[in-house]
């Protein structure tokens, strides 16, 4: 089984390369001149996109093919007081440059919209904002010229005292979304509310690919082991929505999220690095029937955690782990 590792947004190695510089609405209003404030937002966004390109080049130099963009590329892009602003006109070239680099090097990229993007909400204003945020993420991917192989990963959301009703709301709202949004969504289990089994059930109903977060599954489960769910999770990547408008001739490789608990007293928070043992145990158990999988590292150490994990993987050469390059391995069952 081929395993490619990626990381989230920020680099701990490349200095002064944040793709998430921002501005608060308070600071925006203090500038007084609205047009000048908007131009400043656009300059910050251009810097974020420039740094994103720097990080992609860093990734290529280290064989990292899997990467999650920062959702904060454009500050205040979905704020209610800036509805009339279209930042994509000023940022067209910057987005195109990022997209061209991604396509030119066959990278797998994604977004993970913020936690306030919840389709299960009972509040209409939260739903409106959630859909607006999903639309914004789709616009960014389209501005990069990326087809639906580039996904927006989300959670079902809160239970609001009635989990079956919340799941039903998610399903109804999802089916009411535009096809452009639908075909770019993947669904992930969370660490407190919708566990992997429940998320899988919803993903099956609406035809979404499911991303399993192993850490979340460890702390929120019904007694099942993660590898017991894996065969059915893989099937969700073979559905129509998973492959809609794809650039690939073959089905998308299934995707995992991985992190390790910060401590025995804080199991849900993420540690700086990833403990290789539990991850490798899972990967070995699925290796005999999974040709390839992409693994997003959500550790606090970002790309440094990826490099540390690759060092750890190198110690298992006698146990069926073969290093392929700087960010991928082959694992025997």
CSV table of C-alpha atoms in Angstrom, one decimal:
chain,number,residue,atom,x,y,z
A,1,UNK,CA,0.0,0.0,0.0
A,2,UNK,CA,1.3,3.5,-1.0
A,3,UNK,CA,0.8,6.1,1.8
A,4,UNK,CA,1.4,9.8,1.1
A,5,UNK,CA,1.6,12.2,4.0
A,6,UNK,CA,0.6,15.9,4.0
A,7,UNK,CA,0.1,18.7,6.4
A,8,UNK,CA,-2.1,21.7,7.2
A,9,UNK,CA,-1.6,25.2,5.9
A,10,UNK,CA,1.4,26.5,8.0
A,11,UNK,CA,5.1,25.6,7.9
A,12,UNK,CA,7.3,25.4,10.9
A,13,UNK,CA,10.3,25.3,8.7
A,14,UNK,CA,9.8,28.1,6.1
A,15,UNK,CA,10.1,31.4,7.9
A,16,UNK,CA,7.8,34.4,7.4
A,17,UNK,CA,5.5,32.5,5.2
A,18,UNK,CA,2.1,32.7,6.9
A,19,UNK,CA,-0.8,32.2,4.4
A,20,UNK,CA,-3.2,33.4,7.1
A,21,UNK,CA,-2.5,37.0,7.7
A,22,UNK,CA,-5.7,38.8,8.5
A,23,UNK,CA,-7.4,42.0,9.5
A,24,UNK,CA,-10.3,42.5,12.0
A,25,UNK,CA,-13.4,44.4,11.1
A,26,UNK,CA,-12.5,46.8,13.9
A,27,UNK,CA,-9.2,47.6,12.2
A,28,UNK,CA,-10.9,47.8,8.9
A,29,UNK,CA,-13.4,50.4,10.2
A,30,UNK,CA,-10.6,52.4,11.9
A,31,UNK,CA,-9.0,53.2,8.6
A,32,UNK,CA,-11.9,55.5,7.8
A,33,UNK,CA,-11.5,55.3,4.0
A,34,UNK,CA,-13.5,52.3,2.9
A,35,UNK,CA,-11.9,51.9,-0.5
A,36,UNK,CA,-8.4,52.2,1.0
A,37,UNK,CA,-9.3,49.6,3.6
A,38,UNK,CA,-10.5,47.2,0.9
A,39,UNK,CA,-7.2,47.7,-1.1
A,40,UNK,CA,-5.4,46.8,2.1
A,41,UNK,CA,-7.4,43.6,2.5
A,42,UNK,CA,-6.5,42.8,-1.1
A,43,UNK,CA,-2.8,43.4,-0.5
A,44,UNK,CA,-2.9,41.1,2.6
A,45,UNK,CA,-4.7,38.4,0.5
A,46,UNK,CA,-2.0,38.7,-2.2
A,47,UNK,CA,0.7,38.2,0.4
A,48,UNK,CA,-1.2,35.1,1.7
A,49,UNK,CA,-1.4,33.7,-1.8
A,50,UNK,CA,2.3,34.5,-2.4
A,51,UNK,CA,3.2,32.6,0.8
A,52,UNK,CA,0.9,29.7,-0.2
A,53,UNK,CA,2.9,29.4,-3.4
A,54,UNK,CA,6.2,29.5,-1.4
A,55,UNK,CA,4.8,26.7,0.7
A,56,UNK,CA,3.9,24.6,-2.3
A,57,UNK,CA,7.4,25.0,-3.6
A,58,UNK,CA,8.7,24.0,-0.2
A,59,UNK,CA,6.4,21.0,-0.4
A,60,UNK,CA,7.7,19.9,-3.8
A,61,UNK,CA,11.3,20.1,-2.6
A,62,UNK,CA,10.4,17.6,0.1
A,63,UNK,CA,8.1,15.4,-2.1
A,64,UNK,CA,5.0,16.5,-0.2
A,65,UNK,CA,2.0,16.0,-2.5
A,66,UNK,CA,-0.8,16.4,-0.1
A,67,UNK,CA,-1.6,19.9,1.4
A,68,UNK,CA,-4.5,21.8,3.0
A,69,UNK,CA,-4.9,25.4,2.1
A,70,UNK,CA,-5.6,28.0,4.8
A,71,UNK,CA,-9.2,29.1,4.8
A,72,UNK,CA,-8.1,32.6,5.7
A,73,UNK,CA,-6.5,33.4,2.4
A,74,UNK,CA,-8.8,36.4,1.9
A,75,UNK,CA,-9.4,38.3,5.2
A,76,UNK,CA,-13.0,39.2,5.9
A,77,UNK,CA,-14.1,37.7,2.6
A,78,UNK,CA,-17.5,36.5,4.0
A,79,UNK,CA,-18.2,39.3,6.5
A,80,UNK,CA,-21.7,40.6,6.3
A,81,UNK,CA,-20.5,44.2,6.0
A,82,UNK,CA,-18.5,43.5,2.9
A,83,UNK,CA,-21.1,41.6,0.8
A,84,UNK,CA,-20.6,43.9,-2.2
A,85,UNK,CA,-16.8,43.4,-2.3
A,86,UNK,CA,-15.5,41.0,-5.0
A,87,UNK,CA,-11.9,40.3,-4.1
A,88,UNK,CA,-11.4,37.8,-6.9
A,89,UNK,CA,-11.0,40.6,-9.5
A,90,UNK,CA,-7.9,41.9,-7.8
A,91,UNK,CA,-6.6,38.4,-6.9
A,92,UNK,CA,-7.2,36.7,-10.2
A,93,UNK,CA,-3.5,36.4,-11.2
A,94,UNK,CA,-2.4,35.3,-7.7
A,95,UNK,CA,-5.0,32.5,-7.5
A,96,UNK,CA,-4.2,31.4,-11.1
A,97,UNK,CA,-0.5,31.1,-10.2
A,98,UNK,CA,-1.2,28.9,-7.2
A,99,UNK,CA,-3.6,26.7,-9.2
A,100,UNK,CA,-1.2,26.4,-12.1
A,101,UNK,CA,1.5,25.1,-9.7
A,102,UNK,CA,-0.8,22.6,-8.1
A,103,UNK,CA,-1.9,21.2,-11.4
A,104,UNK,CA,1.5,21.3,-12.9
A,105,UNK,CA,2.9,19.1,-10.1
A,106,UNK,CA,-0.2,16.8,-9.6
A,107,UNK,CA,-0.7,17.9,-6.0
A,108,UNK,CA,-3.7,16.9,-3.9
A,109,UNK,CA,-5.1,20.0,-2.2
A,110,UNK,CA,-8.1,20.8,0.0
A,111,UNK,CA,-9.8,23.2,2.4
A,112,UNK,CA,-11.3,22.6,5.8
A,113,UNK,CA,-13.9,25.4,6.3
A,114,UNK,CA,-14.0,26.7,9.9
A,115,UNK,CA,-16.0,25.1,12.7
A,116,UNK,CA,-18.9,27.6,12.3
A,117,UNK,CA,-19.7,26.2,8.9
A,118,UNK,CA,-22.5,23.8,10.0
A,119,UNK,CA,-25.4,22.5,7.9
A,120,UNK,CA,-27.1,20.8,10.9
A,121,UNK,CA,-27.8,24.1,12.7
A,122,UNK,CA,-31.4,24.9,13.7
A,123,UNK,CA,-30.6,28.6,13.3
A,124,UNK,CA,-31.4,30.1,9.9
A,125,UNK,CA,-28.8,32.9,10.1
A,126,UNK,CA,-26.1,30.3,10.9
A,127,UNK,CA,-27.2,28.2,7.9
A,128,UNK,CA,-27.1,31.3,5.6
A,129,UNK,CA,-23.5,32.1,6.8
A,130,UNK,CA,-22.5,28.4,6.4
A,131,UNK,CA,-23.7,28.2,2.8
A,132,UNK,CA,-22.0,31.6,2.1
A,133,UNK,CA,-18.7,30.2,3.5
A,134,UNK,CA,-19.0,27.0,1.4
A,135,UNK,CA,-19.7,29.1,-1.7
A,136,UNK,CA,-16.6,31.2,-0.9
A,137,UNK,CA,-14.4,28.1,-0.6
A,138,UNK,CA,-15.7,26.9,-4.0
A,139,UNK,CA,-14.9,30.3,-5.5
A,140,UNK,CA,-11.4,30.1,-4.3
A,141,UNK,CA,-10.9,26.6,-5.8
A,142,UNK,CA,-12.4,27.7,-9.1
A,143,UNK,CA,-10.2,30.8,-9.1
A,144,UNK,CA,-7.3,28.4,-9.0
A,145,UNK,CA,-8.7,26.5,-11.9
A,146,UNK,CA,-9.0,23.4,-9.8
A,147,UNK,CA,-11.7,20.8,-10.6
A,148,UNK,CA,-13.7,18.8,-8.0
A,149,UNK,CA,-10.8,16.7,-7.1
A,150,UNK,CA,-10.0,19.6,-4.7
A,151,UNK,CA,-12.4,19.2,-1.8
A,152,UNK,CA,-13.8,21.1,1.1
A,153,UNK,CA,-13.9,18.9,4.2
A,154,UNK,CA,-16.6,19.5,6.8
A,155,UNK,CA,-18.2,17.9,9.8
A,156,UNK,CA,-21.9,17.2,10.2
A,157,UNK,CA,-22.1,19.7,13.1
A,158,UNK,CA,-23.8,19.9,16.4
A,159,UNK,CA,-26.5,17.6,17.8
A,160,UNK,CA,-28.5,20.4,19.4
A,161,UNK,CA,-30.1,18.0,21.9
A,162,UNK,CA,-31.4,15.7,19.2
A,163,UNK,CA,-28.8,13.9,17.1
A,164,UNK,CA,-31.2,12.1,14.7
A,165,UNK,CA,-32.9,15.4,13.9
A,166,UNK,CA,-29.6,17.2,13.4
A,167,UNK,CA,-28.4,14.4,11.0
A,168,UNK,CA,-31.7,14.7,9.1
A,169,UNK,CA,-31.3,18.5,8.8
A,170,UNK,CA,-27.7,18.0,7.5
A,171,UNK,CA,-29.0,15.6,4.9
A,172,UNK,CA,-31.8,17.9,3.8
A,173,UNK,CA,-29.6,21.0,3.6
A,174,UNK,CA,-26.9,19.2,1.8
A,175,UNK,CA,-29.3,17.9,-0.9
A,176,UNK,CA,-30.5,21.5,-1.3
A,177,UNK,CA,-27.0,22.9,-2.1
A,178,UNK,CA,-25.9,23.7,-5.6
A,179,UNK,CA,-24.1,20.9,-7.4
A,180,UNK,CA,-20.9,23.0,-7.5
A,181,UNK,CA,-20.8,22.9,-3.7
A,182,UNK,CA,-22.0,19.3,-3.3
A,183,UNK,CA,-19.4,17.7,-5.5
A,184,UNK,CA,-16.5,19.3,-3.6
A,185,UNK,CA,-17.5,18.2,-0.1
A,186,UNK,CA,-16.1,15.4,2.0
A,187,UNK,CA,-17.5,14.5,5.4
A,188,UNK,CA,-15.4,13.8,8.5
A,189,UNK,CA,-16.3,12.3,11.9
A,190,UNK,CA,-15.7,14.5,14.9
A,191,UNK,CA,-14.4,13.9,18.4
A,192,UNK,CA,-17.4,14.8,20.5
A,193,UNK,CA,-20.7,14.5,18.6
A,194,UNK,CA,-21.0,12.5,15.3
A,195,UNK,CA,-18.7,9.5,15.6
A,196,UNK,CA,-17.3,7.6,12.6
A,197,UNK,CA,-20.2,5.1,12.4
A,198,UNK,CA,-22.8,7.9,12.5
A,199,UNK,CA,-20.9,10.0,10.0
A,200,UNK,CA,-20.5,7.0,7.7
A,201,UNK,CA,-24.3,6.5,7.7
A,202,UNK,CA,-24.9,10.1,6.7
A,203,UNK,CA,-22.2,10.0,4.0
A,204,UNK,CA,-23.8,6.9,2.5
A,205,UNK,CA,-27.3,8.5,2.5
A,206,UNK,CA,-26.2,11.6,0.6
A,207,UNK,CA,-23.4,10.0,-1.5
A,208,UNK,CA,-20.4,11.8,0.0
A,209,UNK,CA,-16.8,10.5,0.4
A,210,UNK,CA,-15.9,10.2,4.0
A,211,UNK,CA,-12.6,11.2,5.5
A,212,UNK,CA,-11.9,9.2,8.7
A,213,UNK,CA,-10.1,11.0,11.4
A,214,UNK,CA,-8.4,8.2,13.4
A,215,UNK,CA,-7.7,10.4,16.5
A,216,UNK,CA,-11.4,11.5,16.6
A,217,UNK,CA,-12.4,7.9,16.2
A,218,UNK,CA,-10.2,6.8,19.1
A,219,UNK,CA,-11.9,9.3,21.5
A,220,UNK,CA,-15.4,9.0,20.1
A,221,UNK,CA,-16.6,5.6,19.1
A,222,UNK,CA,-19.1,2.8,19.8
A,223,UNK,CA,-16.6,0.2,20.7
A,224,UNK,CA,-15.6,-0.6,17.1
A,225,UNK,CA,-12.0,-0.5,15.8
A,226,UNK,CA,-11.2,2.0,13.0
A,227,UNK,CA,-10.1,-0.7,10.6
A,228,UNK,CA,-13.5,-2.4,11.0
A,229,UNK,CA,-15.2,0.6,9.4
A,230,UNK,CA,-12.5,1.1,6.7
A,231,UNK,CA,-13.9,-1.2,4.0
A,232,UNK,CA,-17.2,0.7,4.0
A,233,UNK,CA,-15.5,4.1,4.2
A,234,UNK,CA,-13.5,3.2,1.1
A,235,UNK,CA,-16.7,2.5,-0.8
A,236,UNK,CA,-17.9,6.1,-0.2
A,237,UNK,CA,-14.9,7.2,-2.4
A,238,UNK,CA,-16.4,5.3,-5.3
A,239,UNK,CA,-19.7,7.1,-5.6
A,240,UNK,CA,-20.9,9.6,-8.2
A,241,UNK,CA,-20.3,12.7,-6.1
A,242,UNK,CA,-16.8,11.6,-5.2
A,243,UNK,CA,-15.8,11.4,-8.8
A,244,UNK,CA,-17.9,14.3,-10.2
A,245,UNK,CA,-16.0,16.6,-12.6
A,246,UNK,CA,-12.8,14.9,-11.7
A,247,UNK,CA,-9.5,15.4,-13.6
A,248,UNK,CA,-8.4,11.9,-12.8
A,249,UNK,CA,-9.0,8.7,-14.8
A,250,UNK,CA,-9.0,6.6,-11.7
A,251,UNK,CA,-11.0,7.0,-8.5
A,252,UNK,CA,-9.7,9.4,-5.9
A,253,UNK,CA,-7.5,7.8,-3.3
A,254,UNK,CA,-9.3,7.6,0.1
A,255,UNK,CA,-8.1,10.1,2.7
A,256,UNK,CA,-7.3,9.9,6.5
A,257,UNK,CA,-6.7,12.5,9.1
A,258,UNK,CA,-4.2,11.7,11.9
A,259,UNK,CA,-2.9,13.3,15.0
A,260,UNK,CA,-2.0,12.1,18.5
A,261,UNK,CA,-3.4,13.1,21.9
A,262,UNK,CA,-1.6,15.9,23.7
A,263,UNK,CA,-1.5,14.0,27.0
A,264,UNK,CA,-3.3,11.2,28.9
A,265,UNK,CA,-5.3,14.0,30.6
A,266,UNK,CA,-6.1,15.8,27.4
A,267,UNK,CA,-7.0,13.2,24.9
A,268,UNK,CA,-8.8,15.4,22.4
A,269,UNK,CA,-6.1,18.1,21.9
A,270,UNK,CA,-3.4,17.6,19.3
A,271,UNK,CA,0.2,16.9,20.2
A,272,UNK,CA,3.1,18.5,18.5
A,273,UNK,CA,4.0,15.3,16.7
A,274,UNK,CA,2.3,12.1,15.6
A,275,UNK,CA,3.0,8.8,17.5
A,276,UNK,CA,4.0,6.4,14.7
A,277,UNK,CA,3.0,3.1,16.5
A,278,UNK,CA,-0.8,3.4,16.5
A,279,UNK,CA,-0.9,4.9,13.0
A,280,UNK,CA,1.3,2.1,11.6
A,281,UNK,CA,-0.8,-0.5,13.3
A,282,UNK,CA,-3.9,0.9,11.5
A,283,UNK,CA,-2.1,1.1,8.2
A,284,UNK,CA,-0.8,-2.4,8.3
A,285,UNK,CA,-4.4,-3.7,9.0
A,286,UNK,CA,-5.8,-2.1,5.9
A,287,UNK,CA,-2.7,-2.6,3.6
A,288,UNK,CA,-3.8,-5.9,2.2
A,289,UNK,CA,-6.9,-4.5,0.5
A,290,UNK,CA,-6.1,-0.7,0.1
A,291,UNK,CA,-3.8,0.1,-2.8
A,292,UNK,CA,-3.2,3.7,-1.7
A,293,UNK,CA,-4.2,6.2,0.9
A,294,UNK,CA,-3.4,9.9,1.6
A,295,UNK,CA,-2.9,10.9,5.2
A,296,UNK,CA,-3.3,14.5,6.4
A,297,UNK,CA,-1.3,15.2,9.5
A,298,UNK,CA,-3.1,17.5,11.9
A,299,UNK,CA,-0.4,17.7,14.5
A,300,UNK,CA,0.7,21.1,16.0
A,301,UNK,CA,4.1,20.6,14.4
A,302,UNK,CA,2.7,20.9,10.9
A,303,UNK,CA,5.4,20.0,8.3
A,304,UNK,CA,8.0,19.4,11.1
A,305,UNK,CA,5.7,16.7,12.4
A,306,UNK,CA,5.6,15.2,8.9
A,307,UNK,CA,9.4,15.1,8.8
A,308,UNK,CA,9.6,13.6,12.3
A,309,UNK,CA,7.1,10.9,11.3
A,310,UNK,CA,9.1,10.0,8.2
A,311,UNK,CA,12.2,9.6,10.4
A,312,UNK,CA,10.2,7.3,12.6
A,313,UNK,CA,8.9,5.3,9.6
A,314,UNK,CA,12.5,4.7,8.6
A,315,UNK,CA,13.0,2.7,11.7
A,316,UNK,CA,10.5,0.1,10.6
A,317,UNK,CA,12.3,-1.1,7.4
A,318,UNK,CA,12.6,-4.6,8.8
A,319,UNK,CA,8.9,-4.7,9.5
A,320,UNK,CA,7.5,-4.1,6.0
A,321,UNK,CA,7.9,-0.3,5.7
A,322,UNK,CA,9.7,1.0,2.7
A,323,UNK,CA,10.6,4.7,2.3
A,324,UNK,CA,9.7,5.9,-1.2
A,325,UNK,CA,10.7,9.6,-0.9
A,326,UNK,CA,10.6,12.4,1.6
A,327,UNK,CA,6.8,12.2,2.3
A,328,UNK,CA,5.6,8.7,1.3
A,329,UNK,CA,6.0,5.1,2.2
A,330,UNK,CA,5.0,1.6,1.0
A,331,UNK,CA,3.6,-0.6,3.7
A,332,UNK,CA,3.3,-4.3,3.6
A,333,UNK,CA,0.5,-6.1,5.5
